[in-house]
XYZ file of C-alpha atoms in Angstrom:
779
model
C -20.036 30.172 42.501
C -16.253 30.281 42.926
C -16.354 26.860 44.582
C -18.154 25.412 41.532
C -15.603 26.920 39.125
C -12.715 25.404 41.124
C -14.407 21.985 41.152
C -15.027 22.186 37.394
C -11.367 23.016 36.802
C -10.236 20.114 38.996
C -12.548 17.723 37.128
C -11.124 18.809 33.803
C -7.567 18.406 34.964
C -8.299 14.966 36.380
C -9.910 14.039 33.039
C -6.632 14.763 31.259
C -4.471 13.316 34.019
C -2.569 16.565 34.737
C -1.770 18.752 37.650
C -4.109 21.735 38.266
C -1.090 23.936 39.002
C 0.210 24.143 35.410
C 0.178 27.662 33.999
C -0.261 29.056 30.488
C 2.246 30.473 28.042
C 0.700 32.474 25.190
C 3.904 33.726 23.666
C 4.828 32.936 20.092
C 7.000 29.854 19.757
C 7.896 27.942 22.905
C 9.015 28.612 26.443
C 9.690 26.534 29.523
C 6.500 27.763 31.194
C 4.054 24.856 31.588
C 0.786 25.024 29.643
C -2.498 25.712 31.404
C -4.786 25.122 28.437
C -4.320 22.275 25.946
C -3.111 24.544 23.158
C 0.240 25.359 21.623
C 1.353 27.679 18.819
C 4.180 26.501 16.578
C 5.962 29.345 14.798
C 7.686 28.090 11.656
C 10.778 29.728 10.232
C 8.665 31.638 7.711
C 6.636 33.240 10.506
C 3.490 31.243 9.823
C 1.895 29.799 12.923
C 0.384 26.333 13.300
C -1.909 26.069 16.314
C -2.542 22.654 17.876
C -5.257 22.344 20.512
C -7.190 19.623 22.295
C -9.771 19.024 25.013
C -12.685 20.917 23.489
C -14.205 18.549 20.920
C -14.932 14.808 20.711
C -13.952 13.974 24.292
C -15.244 10.393 24.027
C -12.479 9.623 21.527
C -9.200 8.190 22.832
C -7.438 11.235 21.425
C -8.525 14.395 19.631
C -6.615 17.372 18.265
C -7.535 20.431 16.227
C -4.855 21.920 13.986
C -5.389 25.446 12.700
C -3.383 27.382 10.127
C -4.825 30.630 8.866
C -8.583 30.071 8.834
C -8.298 26.362 7.988
C -9.090 24.070 10.923
C -8.855 20.255 10.892
C -10.100 18.057 13.729
C -8.548 14.583 13.951
C -9.736 11.841 16.306
C -8.046 8.557 17.201
C -9.926 5.564 18.606
C -8.602 2.038 19.189
C -10.428 -0.991 20.531
C -9.394 -2.373 23.886
C -9.110 -5.953 22.661
C -6.728 -7.330 20.056
C -8.160 -8.936 16.920
C -5.543 -11.729 16.795
C -4.346 -10.637 13.383
C -0.817 -10.657 11.975
C -1.024 -6.986 10.980
C -2.236 -3.625 12.265
C -5.905 -3.044 11.268
C -5.542 0.730 10.878
C -8.124 2.764 8.949
C -7.748 6.455 8.114
C -10.820 8.372 6.950
C -10.381 11.844 5.510
C -13.550 13.729 4.562
C -13.779 17.111 2.878
C -16.965 18.771 4.101
C -18.582 21.227 1.712
C -20.036 23.073 4.684
C -16.502 23.780 5.920
C -15.949 25.818 2.758
C -19.391 27.435 2.829
C -20.652 25.314 -0.064
C -23.496 22.896 -0.757
C -22.744 19.641 -2.606
C -23.976 19.705 -6.196
C -25.156 16.084 -6.362
C -28.824 15.093 -6.390
C -29.017 14.468 -2.628
C -27.060 17.653 -1.793
C -24.937 15.816 0.741
C -21.500 14.209 0.942
C -21.485 10.795 -0.731
C -18.600 8.337 -1.117
C -15.010 9.501 -0.729
C -13.616 11.430 -3.664
C -10.196 10.847 -5.223
C -8.762 13.807 -3.311
C -10.071 12.413 -0.016
C -8.611 8.967 -0.700
C -5.196 10.401 -1.588
C -5.178 12.573 1.549
C -6.166 9.597 3.718
C -3.288 7.563 2.257
C -0.966 10.483 3.009
C -1.924 10.399 6.688
C -1.817 6.596 6.873
C 1.711 6.327 5.453
C 2.964 8.993 7.879
C 1.770 7.367 11.111
C 1.676 3.609 10.421
C 5.460 2.933 10.745
C 5.482 4.263 14.331
C 3.042 1.774 15.839
C 4.680 -0.954 17.963
C 4.859 -4.401 16.391
C 2.791 -5.778 19.281
C -0.071 -3.335 18.671
C -2.726 -5.146 16.624
C -5.908 -3.450 17.755
C -8.583 -2.084 15.426
C -7.697 1.605 15.128
C -9.486 4.391 13.279
C -8.236 7.877 12.520
C -10.927 10.309 11.351
C -9.902 13.654 9.818
C -12.822 16.074 9.882
C -12.699 19.463 8.178
C -14.082 22.130 10.518
C -13.266 25.110 8.290
C -11.432 25.559 4.997
C -10.247 28.920 3.722
C -9.128 29.687 0.185
C -5.433 29.858 1.075
C -4.301 26.998 3.328
C -4.812 23.363 2.230
C -5.814 21.028 5.071
C -4.181 17.711 4.065
C -0.754 18.298 5.633
C -2.338 19.631 8.824
C -4.345 16.400 9.012
C -1.023 14.557 9.422
C -0.068 16.852 12.302
C -3.536 16.445 13.784
C -3.304 12.641 13.640
C 0.139 12.823 15.229
C -1.142 15.027 18.071
C -4.284 12.935 18.606
C -2.255 9.718 18.900
C 0.325 11.375 21.160
C -2.363 12.699 23.525
C -4.293 9.421 23.570
C -3.609 6.270 25.537
C -2.916 4.384 22.296
C 0.648 3.009 22.234
C 2.533 4.894 19.549
C 6.193 5.805 19.079
C 5.542 9.311 17.782
C 5.046 12.115 17.347
C 5.734 13.052 13.751
C 5.632 16.465 12.138
C 4.712 17.260 8.543
C 5.173 20.325 6.352
C 4.582 21.174 2.717
C 7.350 22.854 0.741
C 7.070 24.989 -2.359
C 9.747 26.435 -4.627
C 9.058 29.934 -5.967
C 11.837 31.856 -7.720
C 14.415 29.338 -6.403
C 13.314 30.047 -2.831
C 11.886 27.318 -0.596
C 8.592 28.202 1.109
C 7.209 26.342 4.124
C 3.463 25.623 4.013
C 2.814 27.809 0.939
C -0.641 29.207 0.287
C -2.771 28.131 -2.654
C -1.750 31.176 -4.709
C 1.918 30.544 -3.958
C 1.494 26.909 -5.014
C 0.221 28.035 -8.430
C 3.605 29.714 -8.959
C 5.625 26.946 -7.337
C 7.799 24.482 -9.244
C 7.643 22.013 -6.340
C 4.914 20.536 -4.152
C 6.585 18.301 -1.568
C 5.192 16.902 1.686
C 7.779 15.753 4.225
C 6.863 13.831 7.375
C 9.643 13.262 9.908
C 10.137 12.176 13.482
C 12.717 12.976 16.150
C 16.423 13.181 15.279
C 15.620 14.286 11.711
C 14.464 10.834 10.622
C 12.336 10.809 7.466
C 9.097 8.827 7.695
C 7.272 9.741 4.485
C 7.793 11.712 1.271
C 5.183 12.664 -1.299
C 5.575 15.275 -3.991
C 5.533 16.468 -7.548
C 7.832 18.864 -9.349
C 7.958 20.783 -12.574
C 11.223 19.069 -13.578
C 12.992 20.071 -10.362
C 16.741 19.645 -10.099
C 17.892 16.886 -7.712
C 19.928 19.338 -5.640
C 16.872 21.532 -5.078
C 14.888 18.475 -4.027
C 17.605 17.446 -1.556
C 17.595 20.933 -0.045
C 13.807 20.826 0.258
C 13.857 17.454 2.054
C 16.493 18.663 4.502
C 14.644 21.889 5.231
C 11.311 20.102 5.581
C 12.809 17.625 8.048
C 14.239 20.488 10.080
C 10.938 22.405 10.143
C 9.087 19.265 11.196
C 11.120 19.245 14.407
C 9.342 22.450 15.479
C 5.964 20.762 15.179
C 7.270 17.652 16.958
C 8.517 19.776 19.851
C 5.126 21.465 20.129
C 3.248 18.143 20.175
C 5.663 16.696 22.749
C 5.118 19.728 24.943
C 1.368 19.296 24.654
C 1.687 15.549 25.331
C 3.809 16.092 28.419
C 1.210 18.408 29.947
C -2.041 16.807 28.808
C -1.308 13.358 27.385
C -2.942 10.262 28.804
C -0.834 7.370 30.115
C -0.358 4.761 27.401
C -2.348 1.575 27.837
C -0.372 -1.625 28.431
C 0.100 -3.931 25.484
C -0.738 -7.602 25.495
C 2.443 -9.424 24.490
C 2.322 -11.419 21.299
C 2.114 -15.177 21.670
C 5.670 -16.362 22.166
C 7.060 -19.205 20.117
C 9.132 -21.671 22.099
C 12.859 -21.505 21.380
C 12.918 -25.199 20.579
C 10.271 -24.695 17.907
C 12.181 -21.732 16.473
C 15.336 -23.848 16.373
C 13.428 -26.665 14.658
C 12.059 -24.262 12.048
C 15.555 -22.912 11.450
C 17.089 -26.350 11.145
C 14.485 -27.711 8.750
C 14.200 -24.708 6.430
C 17.429 -22.670 6.345
C 19.295 -24.703 3.729
C 16.254 -25.015 1.500
C 15.509 -21.287 1.709
C 19.086 -20.354 0.883
C 19.009 -22.673 -2.119
C 15.773 -21.062 -3.338
C 17.114 -17.523 -2.998
C 20.387 -18.515 -4.739
C 18.588 -20.142 -7.660
C 18.543 -17.254 -10.167
C 16.481 -19.247 -12.648
C 13.364 -18.753 -10.507
C 10.757 -16.249 -11.576
C 8.073 -14.754 -9.341
C 5.734 -17.765 -9.378
C 8.274 -20.570 -9.209
C 10.062 -18.849 -6.297
C 6.781 -18.307 -4.430
C 5.771 -21.922 -5.034
C 9.133 -23.198 -3.785
C 8.912 -21.087 -0.615
C 5.292 -22.175 -0.104
C 6.241 -25.828 -0.431
C 9.081 -25.341 2.043
C 6.656 -23.658 4.449
C 4.174 -26.535 4.242
C 6.838 -29.203 4.739
C 8.427 -27.329 7.648
C 5.131 -26.734 9.466
C 4.098 -30.391 9.041
C 7.404 -31.751 10.340
C 7.652 -29.332 13.261
C 4.045 -29.944 14.237
C 4.537 -33.708 14.115
C 7.467 -33.280 16.507
C 5.589 -30.770 18.722
C 1.885 -31.704 18.411
C 0.902 -29.344 21.233
C 2.224 -26.307 19.339
C -0.117 -23.932 17.507
C 0.298 -24.348 13.706
C -0.396 -20.646 13.295
C 2.554 -19.756 15.531
C 4.774 -22.186 13.637
C 3.741 -20.522 10.362
C 4.481 -17.059 11.781
C 7.877 -18.260 13.019
C 8.640 -19.576 9.527
C 7.639 -16.256 7.921
C 9.912 -14.288 10.270
C 12.805 -16.626 9.637
C 12.285 -16.465 5.852
C 12.474 -12.688 6.011
C 15.602 -12.907 8.157
C 17.334 -15.290 5.711
C 16.398 -13.182 2.688
C 17.780 -9.987 4.252
C 20.934 -11.606 5.654
C 21.833 -13.167 2.311
C 21.476 -9.850 0.522
C 23.608 -8.015 3.100
C 26.278 -10.725 3.078
C 26.513 -11.511 -0.633
C 25.419 -8.239 -2.329
C 23.515 -10.453 -4.735
C 19.764 -10.392 -5.172
C 17.441 -13.347 -5.537
C 17.213 -12.902 -9.330
C 21.003 -12.703 -9.734
C 21.288 -8.929 -10.104
C 23.638 -6.685 -8.225
C 22.174 -4.006 -5.970
C 22.442 -1.338 -8.729
C 21.356 -3.430 -11.726
C 18.157 -2.982 -13.708
C 15.987 -5.797 -14.967
C 15.801 -6.465 -18.705
C 13.706 -3.770 -20.411
C 11.884 -3.900 -23.755
C 9.605 -1.288 -25.309
C 7.253 -1.039 -28.295
C 4.818 1.573 -29.633
C 2.005 1.913 -32.193
C 0.567 -1.478 -31.352
C -2.963 -1.184 -32.790
C -4.081 0.915 -35.739
C -7.337 2.383 -34.318
C -5.567 3.744 -31.197
C -4.448 7.370 -31.134
C -1.318 6.339 -29.258
C -0.123 3.163 -27.547
C 2.961 1.712 -25.899
C 3.994 -1.478 -24.138
C 6.705 -1.350 -21.483
C 8.204 -4.564 -20.128
C 10.645 -4.512 -17.200
C 11.384 -8.003 -15.957
C 8.007 -9.485 -15.082
C 6.287 -6.109 -14.895
C 4.304 -5.342 -18.043
C 2.205 -2.214 -18.630
C 0.100 -1.357 -21.672
C -0.758 2.339 -22.087
C -3.195 3.907 -24.535
C -3.891 7.563 -25.318
C -7.326 8.855 -26.301
C -7.666 12.378 -27.712
C -11.088 13.975 -27.381
C -12.759 17.368 -27.500
C -12.063 20.033 -24.845
C -15.597 19.446 -23.516
C -14.395 16.018 -22.303
C -12.073 17.623 -19.733
C -12.345 16.248 -16.200
C -14.381 18.629 -14.028
C -13.399 18.824 -10.359
C -15.871 19.294 -7.524
C -16.085 22.682 -5.852
C -14.193 21.748 -2.687
C -11.376 20.041 -4.631
C -11.184 23.119 -6.871
C -10.870 25.324 -3.797
C -8.028 23.156 -2.521
C -6.083 22.758 -5.776
C -6.995 25.955 -7.588
C -8.028 23.977 -10.712
C -11.563 23.666 -12.052
C -10.857 21.079 -14.733
C -8.047 18.924 -16.125
C -7.420 18.411 -19.832
C -4.894 15.651 -19.078
C -5.592 12.800 -16.692
C -4.413 9.229 -16.180
C -6.468 6.187 -15.203
C -4.644 3.175 -13.765
C -6.051 -0.354 -13.775
C -4.689 -3.351 -11.881
C -6.775 -6.457 -12.700
C -6.406 -9.683 -10.675
C -4.767 -11.597 -13.531
C -1.748 -9.254 -13.320
C -0.581 -11.348 -10.356
C -2.057 -14.648 -11.532
C -5.053 -14.418 -9.224
C -8.825 -14.357 -9.481
C -11.002 -11.629 -8.084
C -13.827 -9.226 -8.679
C -13.302 -6.452 -11.200
C -15.427 -3.609 -9.939
C -15.084 -0.091 -8.601
C -11.560 1.241 -8.530
C -9.778 0.684 -5.212
C -7.691 3.006 -3.075
C -4.456 1.395 -4.195
C -5.269 1.928 -7.860
C -6.223 5.551 -7.233
C -2.963 6.148 -5.375
C -0.750 4.543 -8.009
C -2.570 6.291 -10.835
C -2.245 9.678 -9.131
C 1.499 9.135 -8.654
C 2.019 8.214 -12.319
C -0.057 11.222 -13.387
C 2.135 13.520 -11.293
C 5.158 12.078 -13.057
C 3.772 12.917 -16.518
C 1.895 16.205 -16.041
C 5.027 18.431 -16.265
C 5.975 17.136 -19.728
C 2.482 17.606 -21.242
C 1.932 21.059 -22.801
C -0.584 23.270 -21.016
C -2.151 24.507 -24.251
C -3.386 21.577 -26.300
C -6.398 21.468 -28.638
C -7.582 18.113 -27.256
C -8.389 16.541 -23.922
C -5.907 13.725 -23.271
C -6.869 10.583 -21.388
C -4.045 8.158 -20.696
C -5.110 4.670 -19.644
C -2.641 2.303 -17.995
C -3.440 -1.409 -17.837
C -1.083 -3.514 -15.743
C -0.874 -6.886 -17.505
C 1.899 -8.368 -15.333
C 3.160 -7.136 -11.986
C 6.317 -7.964 -10.094
C 7.299 -4.600 -8.668
C 6.720 -0.918 -9.414
C 3.897 -0.958 -11.922
C 3.267 2.756 -11.277
C 6.785 3.668 -12.433
C 6.380 1.388 -15.444
C 3.220 3.379 -16.170
C 5.293 6.573 -16.311
C 7.633 4.968 -18.859
C 4.868 3.480 -21.011
C 2.736 6.617 -20.712
C 5.567 8.847 -21.894
C 6.073 6.743 -25.021
C 2.321 6.479 -25.689
C 2.013 10.281 -25.585
C 4.814 10.578 -28.133
C 3.160 7.944 -30.310
C -0.054 10.005 -30.196
C 1.784 13.072 -31.461
C 1.379 15.023 -28.223
C 4.242 17.572 -28.252
C 5.739 16.542 -24.924
C 8.750 18.552 -23.812
C 10.896 15.473 -23.168
C 10.556 11.834 -22.180
C 9.921 10.835 -18.555
C 10.763 7.585 -16.798
C 10.358 6.155 -13.319
C 12.094 3.636 -11.084
C 11.539 2.166 -7.622
C 14.339 2.127 -5.040
C 14.345 -0.275 -2.077
C 16.227 -0.600 1.185
C 17.446 -3.440 3.399
C 18.785 -2.409 6.834
C 20.321 -3.889 9.941
C 20.016 -2.185 13.336
C 19.524 -2.998 17.005
C 17.033 -1.986 19.694
C 14.917 0.038 17.285
C 17.692 2.599 16.738
C 17.249 3.437 13.062
C 19.277 6.621 13.462
C 22.504 4.590 13.625
C 22.205 1.771 11.099
C 24.740 -1.018 11.434
C 24.473 -1.907 7.767
C 22.185 -1.281 4.808
C 21.818 -1.851 1.071
C 19.982 0.370 -1.390
C 18.304 -1.663 -4.140
C 17.674 -0.268 -7.616
C 14.578 -1.398 -9.544
C 12.676 -3.119 -6.770
C 11.169 -6.594 -7.093
C 7.862 -7.495 -5.473
C 9.499 -9.825 -2.942
C 12.099 -7.167 -2.100
C 9.331 -4.689 -1.405
C 7.622 -7.196 0.892
C 10.810 -8.190 2.737
C 12.443 -4.745 2.695
C 12.179 -1.497 4.623
C 11.406 1.110 1.950
C 9.755 1.607 -1.406
C 10.815 4.937 -2.906
C 9.377 5.689 -6.327
C 11.034 8.491 -8.298
C 9.938 9.742 -11.742
C 11.550 12.411 -13.855
C 13.318 13.459 -17.032
C 16.976 13.999 -17.790
C 16.724 17.530 -16.390
C 15.055 16.773 -13.089
C 12.382 15.096 -10.983
C 8.643 15.223 -11.677
C 7.274 12.982 -8.892
C 8.447 11.220 -5.742
C 6.806 8.946 -3.203
C 8.558 7.176 -0.350
C 6.817 4.508 1.746
C 9.045 3.722 4.712
C 8.320 0.787 7.009
C 10.866 1.773 9.627
C 10.143 4.449 12.256
C 12.254 6.867 10.219
C 15.484 6.648 8.211
C 18.463 9.035 8.219
C 18.745 11.799 5.646
C 21.991 10.252 4.405
C 20.139 7.147 3.199
C 17.459 9.251 1.516
C 20.077 11.230 -0.401
C 21.869 8.076 -1.545
C 18.568 6.619 -2.748
C 17.879 9.767 -4.793
C 21.303 9.485 -6.415
C 20.670 5.816 -7.307
C 17.293 6.722 -8.812
C 18.852 9.396 -11.033
C 21.477 6.996 -12.400
C 18.839 4.338 -13.112
C 16.493 6.854 -14.704
C 19.113 7.894 -17.251
C 19.678 4.259 -18.255
C 15.946 3.687 -18.732
C 15.576 6.857 -20.812
C 18.350 5.661 -23.132
C 16.428 2.443 -23.786
C 13.159 4.324 -24.330
C 14.806 6.766 -26.762
C 15.902 3.819 -28.892
C 12.200 2.952 -29.376
C 10.761 6.450 -29.814
C 12.853 9.526 -29.151
C 10.475 12.352 -30.074
C 6.745 12.943 -30.665
C 5.345 11.510 -33.875
C 4.928 14.121 -36.621
C 3.357 11.998 -39.370
C -0.398 11.970 -38.859
C -2.276 8.771 -38.158
C -5.599 8.160 -39.865
C -7.196 7.610 -36.458
C -6.170 10.988 -35.027
C -8.943 13.528 -34.411
C -8.894 16.952 -36.045
C -10.091 20.368 -34.998
C -10.997 23.461 -36.982
C -12.588 26.880 -36.579
C -15.799 28.004 -38.314
C -16.533 31.731 -38.689
C -20.043 32.984 -39.577
C -21.930 36.257 -39.385
C -23.983 36.974 -36.296
C -27.284 36.862 -38.203
C -26.374 33.441 -39.624
C -26.129 31.836 -36.184
C -29.852 30.950 -35.818
C -29.809 29.094 -39.119
C -26.710 27.154 -38.109
C -28.071 26.184 -34.695
C -31.638 25.403 -35.705
C -34.551 25.288 -33.309
C -33.212 24.388 -29.868
C -29.820 23.485 -31.356
C -31.283 20.616 -33.372
C -28.870 21.114 -36.267
C -25.828 20.690 -34.010
C -27.263 17.555 -32.399
C -28.049 16.069 -35.798
C -24.526 16.856 -36.971
C -23.022 15.084 -33.935
C -25.236 12.005 -34.267
C -24.585 11.585 -37.987
C -20.879 12.440 -38.175
C -19.534 12.521 -34.599
C -18.442 16.147 -35.067
C -18.983 18.573 -32.192
C -19.422 22.331 -32.662
C -18.745 24.540 -29.647
C -19.421 28.263 -29.748
C -16.436 30.412 -28.743
C -17.921 33.877 -29.331
C -20.620 35.635 -31.365
C -19.149 34.752 -34.757
C -16.880 31.717 -34.325
C -17.374 28.039 -33.527
C -14.743 25.413 -32.718
C -15.269 22.073 -34.452
C -13.943 18.715 -33.255
C -14.031 15.598 -35.422
C -12.883 12.079 -34.456
C -11.183 11.698 -37.843
C -10.341 13.586 -41.017
C -13.096 11.762 -42.911
C -15.690 12.797 -40.346
C -14.593 16.427 -40.636
C -15.015 16.361 -44.436
C -18.492 14.846 -44.119
C -19.485 17.460 -41.537
C -18.270 20.314 -43.747
C -20.398 19.029 -46.627
C -23.466 18.948 -44.396
C -22.762 22.454 -43.141
C -22.387 23.759 -46.688
C -25.731 22.235 -47.681
C -27.347 23.595 -44.526
C -26.136 27.137 -45.080
C -26.603 27.148 -48.868
C -29.371 29.588 -50.067
C -29.948 32.086 -52.820
C -27.962 35.282 -52.729
C -29.235 37.945 -50.369
C -29.701 41.272 -52.175
C -27.501 44.076 -50.946
C -30.037 46.262 -49.180
C -29.282 49.958 -48.984
C -29.636 51.699 -45.636
C -32.469 54.279 -45.718
C -33.906 53.018 -48.999
C -37.608 52.252 -49.532
C -38.634 48.737 -50.600
C -41.859 46.923 -51.446
C -42.693 44.326 -48.812
C -45.215 41.504 -49.105
C -47.270 40.490 -46.103
C -47.163 36.706 -45.507
C -48.718 36.484 -42.038
C -50.796 38.603 -39.644
C -49.989 38.525 -35.937
C -51.279 40.354 -32.878
C -47.972 42.189 -32.589
C -47.609 43.070 -36.281
C -47.197 41.569 -39.723
C -44.590 39.185 -41.098
C -43.200 40.468 -44.386
C -40.647 39.510 -47.026
C -38.686 41.816 -49.323
C -37.579 39.118 -51.782
C -38.683 35.518 -52.445
C -35.955 33.602 -50.553
C -36.078 35.827 -47.519
C -37.282 34.336 -44.217
C -40.205 36.458 -42.958
C -39.342 39.279 -40.601
C -41.625 41.090 -38.193
C -42.890 44.602 -38.902
C -44.176 45.637 -35.481
C -47.506 47.406 -34.917
C -45.625 50.430 -33.660
C -43.963 50.778 -37.090
C -47.098 50.218 -39.213
C -48.793 53.575 -38.731
C -48.277 56.873 -36.955
C -51.480 56.145 -35.087
C -51.459 53.612 -32.246
C -53.135 50.363 -33.378
C -53.905 47.139 -31.515
C -54.031 44.807 -34.533
C -52.905 45.057 -38.199
C -56.456 44.335 -39.366
C -57.438 47.834 -38.192
C -55.537 49.183 -41.215
C -57.225 46.774 -43.621
C -54.060 44.739 -44.128
C -54.257 41.082 -45.072
C -51.968 38.313 -46.356
C -50.688 39.094 -49.851
C -50.904 42.880 -49.476
C -47.836 44.772 -50.692
C -46.734 47.806 -48.695
C -43.868 50.281 -48.836
C -41.287 50.055 -45.996
C -38.063 51.822 -45.214
C -34.939 49.785 -44.395
C -32.746 50.797 -41.404
C -30.181 47.980 -41.455
C -29.876 45.164 -38.938
C -29.935 45.167 -35.188
C -26.251 44.900 -34.104
C -27.094 42.502 -31.278
C -29.757 40.167 -32.629
C -29.038 40.564 -36.357
C -32.776 41.082 -37.035
C -33.823 43.351 -39.915
C -35.215 46.786 -38.898
C -38.126 48.032 -41.074
C -40.658 50.847 -40.742
C -43.832 51.899 -42.636
C -44.674 54.692 -40.217
C -41.842 56.960 -41.335
C -43.159 56.945 -44.946
C -46.431 58.604 -44.010
C -44.642 62.006 -44.094
C -42.569 63.577 -46.899
C -40.371 61.146 -48.843
C -36.843 61.055 -47.503
C -35.157 58.547 -49.803
C -35.151 57.037 -53.262
C -37.708 54.263 -53.798
C -36.059 50.935 -54.644
C -37.927 48.166 -56.390
C -36.855 44.591 -55.692
C -38.532 42.923 -58.676
C -39.910 39.565 -57.661
C -39.530 38.219 -61.187
C -36.547 36.196 -62.304
C -35.211 39.169 -64.286
C -34.188 41.230 -61.244
C -30.452 41.387 -60.802
C -30.848 41.543 -57.031
C -33.281 38.679 -56.733
C -31.599 36.468 -59.282
C -27.970 36.789 -58.217
C -26.212 33.791 -56.709
C -25.765 33.570 -52.964
C -22.478 34.845 -51.558
C -23.067 34.732 -47.820
C -24.969 31.476 -47.691
C -27.624 32.775 -45.278
C -31.082 34.292 -45.393
C -32.366 36.976 -43.032
C -33.634 35.583 -39.739
C -36.143 37.241 -37.432
């Protein structure tokens, strides 16, 4: 038995490529004692522990790691093919799936199983992708898939950030070439105190939700966050602290990798382009490229066409001189040289390809109230980026309902403000299929929504849907959406706290031997162009108001940039944001107060409890008819009040007229509690008789138990028939149902009250009075 255990242990250690003599350290934090089991606990500065383990699940994958915090556990696997796909990019796919079973739930769809990825899953997958992609070697072009699988989800610790750490650990432990690891933490700000990896309840009180991913030497790889108008200094402190905390996770993963990591597989070198061909490409294209990038009259399309023509001419001439060369390699050599020329010119001349300086904004124009039927609209033009935003105000029942697992993660069950972003093919002068929304559109729309949520009031009588349509795109359409959306909300009369604007910041760097910690030179670019995003090293989008930041997203193509560069970029974004807000204020500086004819209206209707059945009708038919004929919705708030929503003032007036006609009846006599009245039988039933006390009264039931002191099975046993008049005593209305309470049984003893006569002729003052309550008695 002991021999078998030893052999099993040796097999496991050989599987991981480690020595069987390594011992375990279970203490909190780290020590120099080697690990015996593939597991490490990372104690953060707040005392919360992140556990990273491997070797138990999914052992056919190239790498697998399970990250646990609290009772939330995320398993991440990494698999890469052994053969390159001969592509010019890294075919990396990240799949993030929220399993309902991990939260103890069952999906509510028809099939009761997980279907396509939700918006939350797509955003989390993009978060992981942007954190790990910059660290893959340029030579690595193998199909790679990262799968983030939720094993367990508690109600306190969100799993998305731990999926980044799990992907980092899985890649580090695998044989996949990767220049990691990275560490990621979430930061919250509660009562001016930064919290690392806050719980869901803490996040509900937090003014900041920031995810920081960093690598060794405090280099920032990715930023993603939203803030409730957070001051720039607080954001800078959060980024610095998050980068520092990430080093603890990096150290833990490195320790795990050193003990249990697999040797990295060798990389096939990329096809090398002969130096003579590179020299020929340089000779034939350099002057033409420099002329193109110095011609400030070019716009997006003319510049692209000029570069494309230069590419075609260069490839043809070089290939005619070197017919044995691969045209694809010549094209790739031209692309690399074009990027080199573009970056060198910007670093040397401090002048961009459209003639702007590094801190200059493109020309901006704004307009609002573009079409009369729209509740709110705005057009924002920045250079060749054009965004058209519309606001639709609808009833509270139109709020966006979140699925149960997303609600558990975010703490929200519904949203009364949401933004939908559309990027059609014609925005870039292309053709394509317009179909289901893509991951890019979901990501950009979510970022713009984060930038606007803090300025929208929490309590608003309508559900607000903001639609952004990108009509032209040449850089940062998501930040243009923030600008246009802010103005459209004001045009719709939404009482926003203040205007919000957004801007994209770029980066061009120069360094050697992959050392991005010590940059030789760099330029930070304000208001990024599309070509600068493609040729550059960073795309940082920052949205906010004059008082602070509402959203930030940084996509970094380098394997990390120094904190100094990040802080300078934030300062540039603040200066640009103030300039944009000045231009927006000149168009519309505050929410519109004069009503538009197209705006919806809301009101409150109060009725008595016993009037409710008449208002609703059988099965709610009256409310459905009201909605179909006028578009007005009635929603019950409590026993006596309804909230009405109308798409316009005219529709509300029409609905009120219909309601008045519906509720209009003769006056109900004031019945006296304990008095005796003459009732007329209008129907016999097995359970009793239906009677009326006055002509306009809806029949009410007099139960068998109240007909006689003797127990009877049917009213006919007493000789009662339709048209018979009987004496009944009135005991008011049931406080719950509003039904009238009558009794004949109590009158078969001594008289206890005065007999009242409700004369059925027109001369009775009770029967002939006009209606005051507008409702008959319902049973």
